[in-house]
mmCIF file of C-alpha atoms and ligand atoms in Angstrom:
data_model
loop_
_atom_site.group_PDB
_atom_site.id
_atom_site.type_symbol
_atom_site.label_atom_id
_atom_site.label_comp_id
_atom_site.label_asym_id
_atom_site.label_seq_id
_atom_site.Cartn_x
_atom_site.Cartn_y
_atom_site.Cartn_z
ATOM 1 C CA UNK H 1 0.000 0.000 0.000
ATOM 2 C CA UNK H 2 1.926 3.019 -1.211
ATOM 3 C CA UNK H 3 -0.831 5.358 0.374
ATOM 4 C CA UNK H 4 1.005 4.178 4.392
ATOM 5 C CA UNK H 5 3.672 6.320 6.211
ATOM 6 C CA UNK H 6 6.675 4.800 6.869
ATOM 7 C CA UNK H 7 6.134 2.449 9.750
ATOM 8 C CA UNK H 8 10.312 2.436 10.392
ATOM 9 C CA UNK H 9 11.639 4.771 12.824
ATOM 10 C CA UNK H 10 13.975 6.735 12.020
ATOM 11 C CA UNK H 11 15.376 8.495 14.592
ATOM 12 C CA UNK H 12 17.715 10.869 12.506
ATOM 13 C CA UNK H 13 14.751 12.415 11.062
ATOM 14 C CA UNK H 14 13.339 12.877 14.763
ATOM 15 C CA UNK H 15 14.156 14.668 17.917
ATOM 16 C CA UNK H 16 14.391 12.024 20.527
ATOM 17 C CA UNK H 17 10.846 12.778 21.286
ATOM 18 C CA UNK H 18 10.915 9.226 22.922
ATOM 19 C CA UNK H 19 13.358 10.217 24.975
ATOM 20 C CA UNK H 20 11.477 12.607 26.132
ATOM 21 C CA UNK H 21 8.254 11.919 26.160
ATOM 22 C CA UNK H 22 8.678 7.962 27.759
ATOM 23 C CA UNK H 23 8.254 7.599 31.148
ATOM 24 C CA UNK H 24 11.253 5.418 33.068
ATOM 25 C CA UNK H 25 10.688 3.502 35.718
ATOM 26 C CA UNK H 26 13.472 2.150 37.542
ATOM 27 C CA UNK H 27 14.256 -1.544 37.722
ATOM 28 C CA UNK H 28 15.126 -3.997 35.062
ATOM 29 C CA UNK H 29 14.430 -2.279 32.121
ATOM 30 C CA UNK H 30 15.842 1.506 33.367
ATOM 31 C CA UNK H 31 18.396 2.629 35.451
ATOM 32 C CA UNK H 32 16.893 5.619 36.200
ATOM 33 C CA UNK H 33 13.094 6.862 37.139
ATOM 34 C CA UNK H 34 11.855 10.098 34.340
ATOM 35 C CA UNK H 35 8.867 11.070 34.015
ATOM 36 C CA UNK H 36 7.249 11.560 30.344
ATOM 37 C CA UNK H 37 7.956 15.289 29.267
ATOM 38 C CA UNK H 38 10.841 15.252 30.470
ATOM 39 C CA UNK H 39 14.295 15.245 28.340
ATOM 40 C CA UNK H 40 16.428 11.954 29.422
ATOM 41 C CA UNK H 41 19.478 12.940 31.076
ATOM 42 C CA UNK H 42 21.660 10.950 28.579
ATOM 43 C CA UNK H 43 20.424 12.722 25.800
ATOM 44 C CA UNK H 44 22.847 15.522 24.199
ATOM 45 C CA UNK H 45 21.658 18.907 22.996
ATOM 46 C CA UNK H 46 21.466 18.296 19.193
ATOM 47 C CA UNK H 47 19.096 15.065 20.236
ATOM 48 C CA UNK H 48 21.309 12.167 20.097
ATOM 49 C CA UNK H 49 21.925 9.254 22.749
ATOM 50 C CA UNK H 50 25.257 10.295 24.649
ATOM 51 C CA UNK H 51 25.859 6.521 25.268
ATOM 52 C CA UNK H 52 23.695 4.613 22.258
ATOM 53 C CA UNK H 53 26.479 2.074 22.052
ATOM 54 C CA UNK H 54 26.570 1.260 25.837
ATOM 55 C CA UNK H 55 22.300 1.011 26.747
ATOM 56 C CA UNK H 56 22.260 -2.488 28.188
ATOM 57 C CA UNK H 57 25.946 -2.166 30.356
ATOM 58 C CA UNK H 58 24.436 1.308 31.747
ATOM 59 C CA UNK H 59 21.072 -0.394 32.469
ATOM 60 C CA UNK H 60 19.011 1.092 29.805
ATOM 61 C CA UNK H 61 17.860 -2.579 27.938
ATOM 62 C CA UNK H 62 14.270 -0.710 27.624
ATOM 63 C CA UNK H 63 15.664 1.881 25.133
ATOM 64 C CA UNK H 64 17.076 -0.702 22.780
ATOM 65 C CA UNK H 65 13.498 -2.387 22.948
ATOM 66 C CA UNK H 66 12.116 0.493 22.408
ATOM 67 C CA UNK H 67 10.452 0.960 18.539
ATOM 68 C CA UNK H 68 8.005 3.931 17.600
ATOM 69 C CA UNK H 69 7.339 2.460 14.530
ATOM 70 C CA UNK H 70 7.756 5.776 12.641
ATOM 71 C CA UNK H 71 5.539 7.640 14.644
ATOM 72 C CA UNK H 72 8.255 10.170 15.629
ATOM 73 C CA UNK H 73 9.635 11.239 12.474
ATOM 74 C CA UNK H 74 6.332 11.965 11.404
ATOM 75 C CA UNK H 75 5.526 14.320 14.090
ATOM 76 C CA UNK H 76 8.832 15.982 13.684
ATOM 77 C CA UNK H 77 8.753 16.435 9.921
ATOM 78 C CA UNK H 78 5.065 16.655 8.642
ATOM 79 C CA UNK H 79 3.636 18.595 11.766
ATOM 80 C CA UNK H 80 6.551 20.888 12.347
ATOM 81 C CA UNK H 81 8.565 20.493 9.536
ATOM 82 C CA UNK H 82 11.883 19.037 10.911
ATOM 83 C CA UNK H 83 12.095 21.824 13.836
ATOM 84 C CA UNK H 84 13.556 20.722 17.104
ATOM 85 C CA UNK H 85 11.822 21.969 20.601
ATOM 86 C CA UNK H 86 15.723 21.991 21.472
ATOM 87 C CA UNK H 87 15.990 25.258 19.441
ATOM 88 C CA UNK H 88 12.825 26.202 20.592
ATOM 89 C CA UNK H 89 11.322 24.578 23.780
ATOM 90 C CA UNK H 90 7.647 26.274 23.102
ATOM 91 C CA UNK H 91 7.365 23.717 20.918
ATOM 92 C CA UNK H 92 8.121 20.634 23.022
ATOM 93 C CA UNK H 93 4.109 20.324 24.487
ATOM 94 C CA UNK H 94 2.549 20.631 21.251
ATOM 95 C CA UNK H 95 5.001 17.938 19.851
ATOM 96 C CA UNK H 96 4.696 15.685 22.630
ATOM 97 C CA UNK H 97 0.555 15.850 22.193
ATOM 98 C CA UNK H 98 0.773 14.559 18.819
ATOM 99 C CA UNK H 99 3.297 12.348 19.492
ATOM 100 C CA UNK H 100 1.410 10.289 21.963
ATOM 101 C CA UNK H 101 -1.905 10.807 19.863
ATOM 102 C CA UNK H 102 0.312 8.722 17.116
ATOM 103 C CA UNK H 103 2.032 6.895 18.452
ATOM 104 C CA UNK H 104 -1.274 3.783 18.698
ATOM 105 C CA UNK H 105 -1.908 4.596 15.680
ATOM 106 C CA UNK H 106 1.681 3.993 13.866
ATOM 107 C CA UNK H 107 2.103 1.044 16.663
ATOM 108 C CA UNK H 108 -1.606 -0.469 14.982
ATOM 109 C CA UNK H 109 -0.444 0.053 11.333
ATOM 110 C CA UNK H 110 2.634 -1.877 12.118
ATOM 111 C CA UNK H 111 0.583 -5.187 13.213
ATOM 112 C CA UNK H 112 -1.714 -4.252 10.533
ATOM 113 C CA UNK H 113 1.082 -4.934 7.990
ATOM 114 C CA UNK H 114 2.551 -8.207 9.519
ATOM 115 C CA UNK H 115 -1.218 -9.356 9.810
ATOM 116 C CA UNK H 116 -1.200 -9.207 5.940
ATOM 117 C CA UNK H 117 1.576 -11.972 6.161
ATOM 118 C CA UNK H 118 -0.828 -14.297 7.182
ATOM 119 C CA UNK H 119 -4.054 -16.284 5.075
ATOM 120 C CA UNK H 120 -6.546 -14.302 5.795
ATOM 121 C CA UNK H 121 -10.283 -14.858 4.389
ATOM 122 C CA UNK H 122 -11.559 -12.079 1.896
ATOM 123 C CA UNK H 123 -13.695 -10.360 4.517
ATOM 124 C CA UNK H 124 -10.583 -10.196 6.996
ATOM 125 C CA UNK H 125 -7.832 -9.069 4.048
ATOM 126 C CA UNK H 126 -10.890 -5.997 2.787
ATOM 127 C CA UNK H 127 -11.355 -5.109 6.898
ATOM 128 C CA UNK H 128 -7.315 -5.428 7.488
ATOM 129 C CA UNK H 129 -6.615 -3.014 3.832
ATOM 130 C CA UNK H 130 -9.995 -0.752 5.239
ATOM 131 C CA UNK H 131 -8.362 -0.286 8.201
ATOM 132 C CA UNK H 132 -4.939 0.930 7.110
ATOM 133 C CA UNK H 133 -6.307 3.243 5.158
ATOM 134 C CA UNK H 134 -7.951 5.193 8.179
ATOM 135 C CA UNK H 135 -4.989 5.041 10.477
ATOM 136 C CA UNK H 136 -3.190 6.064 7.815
ATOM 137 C CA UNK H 137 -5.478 9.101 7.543
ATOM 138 C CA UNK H 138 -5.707 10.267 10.859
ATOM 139 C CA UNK H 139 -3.411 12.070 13.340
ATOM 140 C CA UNK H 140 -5.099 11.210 16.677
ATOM 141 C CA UNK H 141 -6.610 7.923 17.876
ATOM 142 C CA UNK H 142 -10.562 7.208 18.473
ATOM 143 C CA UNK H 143 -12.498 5.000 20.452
ATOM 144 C CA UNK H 144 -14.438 4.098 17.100
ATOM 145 C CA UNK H 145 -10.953 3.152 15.398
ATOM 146 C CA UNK H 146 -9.812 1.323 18.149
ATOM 147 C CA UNK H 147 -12.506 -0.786 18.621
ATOM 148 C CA UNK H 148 -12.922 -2.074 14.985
ATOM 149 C CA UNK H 149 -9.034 -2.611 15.440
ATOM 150 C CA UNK H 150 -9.765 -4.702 18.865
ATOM 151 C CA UNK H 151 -13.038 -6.298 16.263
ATOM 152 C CA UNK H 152 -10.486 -7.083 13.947
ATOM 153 C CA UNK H 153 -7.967 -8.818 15.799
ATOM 154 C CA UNK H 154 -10.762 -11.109 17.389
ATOM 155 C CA UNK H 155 -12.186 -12.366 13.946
ATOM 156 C CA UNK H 156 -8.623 -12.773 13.174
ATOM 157 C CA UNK H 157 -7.968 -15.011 16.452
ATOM 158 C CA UNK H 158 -11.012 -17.066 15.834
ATOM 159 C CA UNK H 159 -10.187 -17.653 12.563
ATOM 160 C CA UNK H 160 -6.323 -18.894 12.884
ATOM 161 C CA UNK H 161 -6.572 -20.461 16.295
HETATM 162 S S1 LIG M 201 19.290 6.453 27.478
HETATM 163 FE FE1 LIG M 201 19.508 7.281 25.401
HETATM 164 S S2 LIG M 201 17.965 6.172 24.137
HETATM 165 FE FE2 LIG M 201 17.413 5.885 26.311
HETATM 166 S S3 LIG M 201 15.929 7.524 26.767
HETATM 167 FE FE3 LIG M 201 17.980 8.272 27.346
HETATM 168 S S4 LIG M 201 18.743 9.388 25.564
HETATM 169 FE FE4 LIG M 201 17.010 8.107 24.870
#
C-alpha cells in the first residue's frame, strides 16, 4: 500500500521525542526513574543518545526495545517540519501531544502490515486493507478506530486459532 507512512523509525529524522516523552521507571528495564515530558538525562543537545552504544551495560535494555514504529519522524517532519523543541522549547508540548496521539496509531499500522503476512479470508484481508487506510489518515486515535481494530484482531484469532 503506497498510500502508508513509513512504519520504520527513524530516529535521525526525529528529535528524541521518545526520549522525552517515555516515562522510566526504575528496575530492570531503566536505570533511572523520568517522568514523560521530560528530556532523558543521557540525551545531548542536538538530540542524540550520549551513550547509544553502551544502553544495556548502563542499564538502559528498555531503550534498545524500544520501537516507535515511525511515529516520531512523522511528528517531527510533517507537523513541524523538521524543527527541534531543542531550538525552541515552546514547541516541546505541542510535539509531545501529537506524538502520543500517534504513536497507537503507527504502533496499529505496524501489526496491521505483519497481519497481511498471514491467510486471511476475503472479509478479513478488505477489513485489514480498510483499516490501514484510516490510520493512515488520521493524526489522533478514536475509540471508534480502536474498537474495529480490537473487532479485527478477534475475527482474526477465531479464525487462525
Ligand atoms: S538512554 Fe539514550 S535512548 Fe534511552 S531515553 Fe535516554 S537518551 Fe534516549
Amino acid at each position: 500500500m503506497d498510500h502508508l507512512p513509513s512504519l520504520t523509525s527513524d530516529c535521525s529524522q526525529c528529535a528524541a521525542l521518545c526520549c522525552v516523552g517515555l516515562t522510566l521507571d526504575q528496575g530492570e528495564l531503566f536505570a533511572i526513574d523520568k517522568p514523560s515530558g521530560t528530556p532523558c538525562p543521557n540525551l545531548s543537545r542536538d538530540c542524540r543518545c550520549t551513550i547509544h552504544t553502551d544502553l544495556v551495560d548502563k542499564g538502559m535494555t528498555g531503550c534498545t526495545l524500544y520501537d516507535c514504529a515511525g511515529a516520531g519522524q512523522r511528528v517531527v517532519q510533517m507537523r513541524f517540519n523538521g524543527e527541534s523543541w531543542r531550538d525552541d522549547p515552546t514547541l516541546l508540548p505541542a510535539m509531545m501531544r501529537d506524538f502520543n496521539a500517534l504513536k497507537p496509531l503507527h504502533e496499529r499500522m505496524a501489526q496491521l502490515v505483519e497481519a497481511g503476512t498471514l491467510d486471511l479470508t476475503p472479509n478479513l484481508e478488505a477489513e485489514r486493507v480498510a483499516l490501514l487506510t484510516r490510520h493512515a489518515r488520521v493524526w489522533s486515535d478514536s475509540d471508534t478506530l480502536r474498537n474495529r481494530f480490537d473487532a479485527f484482531v478477534s475475527a482474526l484469532a477465531q479464525a487462525n486459532p
